[in-house]
Amino acid sequence: MANSDSSNSTNGSGNESASQGQASEKSFLASAQETVAGAVDATVQAVKDHPVAAAAVAASAAAAVGGAVYAATQLGGDKGAQAKE
């Protein structure tokens, strides 16, 4: 019977560590959620304070993506079209 008592105490501590792991995970997720919410709030406020700058950043990002797509099509372009020329 002594063996069953020691196994019960071992199982009990294993359950406690598992619940502590879940609590720390929830704490980490809650912290991450608060950080993301703060970043979103700061971004929204910055756009409200400086709408022209926000539009300029969006246009620049769109131009960068467009340039990257254009470059990718030129580098990996259709080989058959070049051979016909």
Backbone as JSON, one array per atom type, in Angstrom:
{
  "sequence": "MANSDSSNSTNGSGNESASQGQASEKSFLASAQETVAGAVDATVQAVKDHPVAAAAVAASAAAAVGGAVYAATQLGGDKGAQAKE",
  "N": [[0.81, -1.2, 0.0], [2.05, 1.17, 0.51], [3.34, 1.83, -1.78], [1.28, 2.6, -3.5], [0.42, 4.94, -2.27], [2.63, 6.64, -2.63], [2.69, 6.81, -5.39], [0.32, 8.14, -5.84], [0.86, 10.63, -4.71], [2.85, 11.48, -6.43], [1.47, 11.61, -8.85], [-0.31, 13.64, -8.18], [1.37, 15.89, -7.9], [2.24, 16.06, -10.5], [-0.08, 16.78, -11.83], [-0.45, 19.27, -10.71], [1.75, 20.71, -11.74], [1.11, 20.64, -14.41], [-1.22, 22.16, -14.43], [-0.12, 24.57, -13.63], [1.48, 25.1, -15.83], [-0.5, 25.53, -17.74], [-1.65, 27.81, -16.68], [0.46, 29.64, -16.87], [0.67, 29.72, -19.61], [-1.8, 30.83, -20.31], [-1.43, 33.27, -19.14], [0.68, 34.25, -20.67], [-0.58, 34.37, -23.19], [-2.59, 36.23, -22.6], [-1.02, 38.45, -22.03], [0.21, 38.83, -24.53], [-2.05, 39.41, -26.04], [-2.86, 41.83, -24.89], [-0.67, 43.41, -25.62], [-0.84, 43.41, -28.44], [-3.33, 44.63, -28.74], [-2.76, 47.15, -27.68], [-0.89, 48.04, -29.57], [-2.49, 48.17, -31.86], [-4.32, 50.14, -31.08], [-2.56, 52.32, -30.83], [-1.72, 52.56, -33.47], [-4.11, 53.2, -34.81], [-4.66, 55.65, -33.6], [-2.43, 57.11, -34.49], [-2.92, 57.19, -37.23], [-5.23, 58.72, -37.24], [-4.22, 61.11, -36.25], [-2.29, 61.82, -38.18], [-3.23, 61.72, -41.11], [-2.36, 62.14, -43.76], [0.3, 61.31, -43.8], [-0.12, 58.61, -43.22], [-1.47, 57.8, -45.51], [0.57, 58.2, -47.35], [2.44, 56.27, -46.52], [0.97, 53.95, -47.02], [0.68, 54.14, -49.81], [3.36, 53.98, -50.57], [3.99, 51.4, -49.71], [2.31, 49.93, -51.4], [3.46, 50.6, -53.87], [5.97, 49.43, -53.55], [5.31, 46.71, -53.38], [4.15, 46.39, -55.89], [6.37, 46.96, -57.52], [8.03, 44.82, -56.8], [6.54, 42.65, -57.75], [6.53, 43.22, -60.48], [9.3, 43.05, -61.02], [9.71, 40.37, -60.43], [8.2, 39.15, -62.44], [9.62, 39.95, -64.65], [12.15, 38.8, -64.27], [11.57, 36.08, -64.09], [10.21, 35.64, -66.41], [8.15, 34.76, -69.29], [9.61, 32.42, -71.23], [9.06, 31.51, -73.76], [7.9, 33.66, -75.15], [10.05, 35.37, -75.52], [11.68, 33.86, -77.19], [10.26, 33.88, -79.57], [10.68, 36.35, -80.65]],
  "CA": [[0.0, 0.0, 0.0], [2.93, 2.33, 0.55], [3.64, 2.19, -3.16], [0.15, 3.32, -4.09], [0.41, 6.29, -1.71], [3.68, 7.45, -3.26], [2.3, 7.08, -6.78], [-0.72, 9.17, -5.81], [1.47, 11.94, -4.47], [3.56, 11.84, -7.65], [0.47, 12.02, -9.82], [-0.85, 14.91, -7.75], [2.31, 16.97, -8.24], [2.25, 16.16, -11.96], [-1.26, 17.55, -12.21], [-0.23, 20.67, -10.32], [2.67, 21.35, -12.68], [0.38, 20.81, -15.67], [-2.11, 23.31, -14.3], [0.72, 25.77, -13.61], [1.86, 25.34, -17.22], [-1.65, 26.12, -18.42], [-1.82, 29.16, -16.15], [1.49, 30.51, -17.45], [0.32, 29.87, -21.02], [-2.89, 31.8, -20.37], [-0.83, 34.56, -18.8], [1.44, 34.66, -21.86], [-1.54, 34.75, -24.22], [-3.23, 37.47, -22.18], [-0.02, 39.5, -22.21], [0.35, 39.05, -25.97], [-3.28, 40.06, -26.51], [-2.8, 43.23, -24.45], [0.35, 44.09, -26.43], [-1.39, 43.61, -29.78], [-4.4, 45.63, -28.63], [-2.1, 48.44, -27.51], [-0.29, 48.43, -30.86], [-3.58, 48.55, -32.76], [-4.82, 51.44, -30.62], [-1.56, 53.33, -31.17], [-1.74, 52.73, -34.93], [-5.34, 53.92, -35.16], [-4.49, 57.03, -33.17], [-1.45, 57.75, -35.37], [-3.59, 57.46, -38.51], [-6.15, 59.84, -37.02], [-3.43, 62.33, -36.07], [-1.52, 62.13, -39.38], [-3.81, 60.93, -42.2], [-1.58, 62.26, -44.99], [1.45, 60.42, -43.65], [-0.6, 57.24, -43.31], [-1.73, 57.55, -46.93], [1.87, 58.1, -48.02], [3.01, 54.96, -46.18], [0.2, 52.93, -47.75], [1.05, 54.24, -51.23], [4.73, 53.47, -50.71], [3.93, 49.95, -49.59], [1.7, 49.42, -52.63], [4.46, 50.74, -54.93], [7.01, 48.43, -53.32], [4.76, 45.41, -53.76], [4.03, 46.41, -57.35], [7.72, 46.84, -58.09], [8.51, 43.46, -56.58], [5.81, 41.78, -58.68], [7.05, 43.51, -61.82], [10.64, 42.48, -61.11], [9.58, 38.91, -60.46], [7.72, 38.73, -63.76], [10.69, 40.19, -65.63], [13.22, 37.83, -64.06], [11.07, 34.73, -64.36], [9.21, 35.83, -67.46], [7.81, 33.7, -70.22], [10.74, 32.16, -72.13], [8.53, 31.31, -75.11], [7.67, 34.95, -75.78], [11.36, 35.91, -75.91], [12.19, 33.05, -78.29], [9.51, 34.22, -80.77], [11.14, 37.64, -81.18]],
  "C": [[0.85, 1.26, 0.0], [3.24, 2.79, -0.86], [2.51, 2.98, -3.8], [0.06, 4.74, -3.54], [1.45, 7.17, -2.39], [3.33, 7.76, -4.71], [1.21, 8.14, -6.84], [-0.12, 10.55, -5.59], [2.24, 12.4, -5.7], [2.58, 12.32, -8.71], [-0.12, 13.38, -9.46], [0.07, 16.06, -8.11], [2.41, 17.14, -9.75], [1.06, 16.97, -12.45], [-1.09, 19.02, -11.86], [0.69, 21.37, -11.3], [1.99, 21.56, -14.04], [-0.55, 22.01, -15.59], [-1.32, 24.61, -14.22], [1.17, 26.11, -15.02], [0.73, 25.99, -18.0], [-1.87, 27.55, -17.96], [-0.79, 30.1, -16.74], [1.22, 30.73, -18.93], [-0.79, 30.9, -21.19], [-2.35, 33.19, -20.07], [-0.06, 35.11, -20.0], [0.49, 35.12, -22.96], [-2.25, 36.05, -23.87], [-2.28, 38.65, -22.36], [0.15, 39.84, -23.69], [-0.88, 39.78, -26.52], [-3.29, 41.53, -26.12], [-1.8, 44.02, -25.29], [-0.18, 44.38, -27.82], [-2.49, 44.68, -29.75], [-3.81, 47.03, -28.46], [-1.49, 48.94, -28.81], [-1.36, 48.87, -31.85], [-4.13, 49.92, -32.38], [-3.85, 52.56, -31.0], [-1.56, 53.61, -32.67], [-2.97, 53.52, -35.36], [-5.21, 55.39, -34.77], [-3.5, 57.78, -34.08], [-2.08, 58.08, -36.72], [-4.55, 58.64, -38.37], [-5.38, 61.16, -36.91], [-2.72, 62.77, -37.35], [-2.06, 61.36, -40.59], [-3.01, 61.0, -43.5], [-0.36, 61.34, -44.93], [1.03, 58.95, -43.77], [-0.9, 56.87, -44.77], [-0.43, 57.4, -47.7], [2.53, 56.75, -47.75], [2.29, 53.87, -46.94], [0.54, 52.95, -49.23], [2.45, 53.69, -51.47], [4.75, 51.94, -50.63], [3.34, 49.32, -50.85], [2.7, 49.5, -53.79], [5.57, 49.7, -54.78], [6.54, 47.04, -53.72], [4.63, 45.33, -55.28], [5.37, 46.26, -58.04], [8.27, 45.44, -57.94], [7.83, 42.47, -57.53], [6.33, 41.98, -60.1], [8.44, 42.89, -62.02], [10.59, 40.96, -61.19], [9.11, 38.43, -61.82], [8.8, 38.94, -64.82], [11.81, 39.16, -65.5], [12.78, 36.41, -64.41], [10.05, 34.74, -65.46], [9.04, 34.63, -68.36], [8.95, 33.54, -71.22], [10.28, 31.98, -73.58], [8.31, 32.62, -75.84], [8.98, 35.56, -76.24], [11.93, 35.14, -77.09], [11.5, 33.41, -79.61], [10.04, 35.49, -81.42], [12.24, 37.52, -82.14]]
}
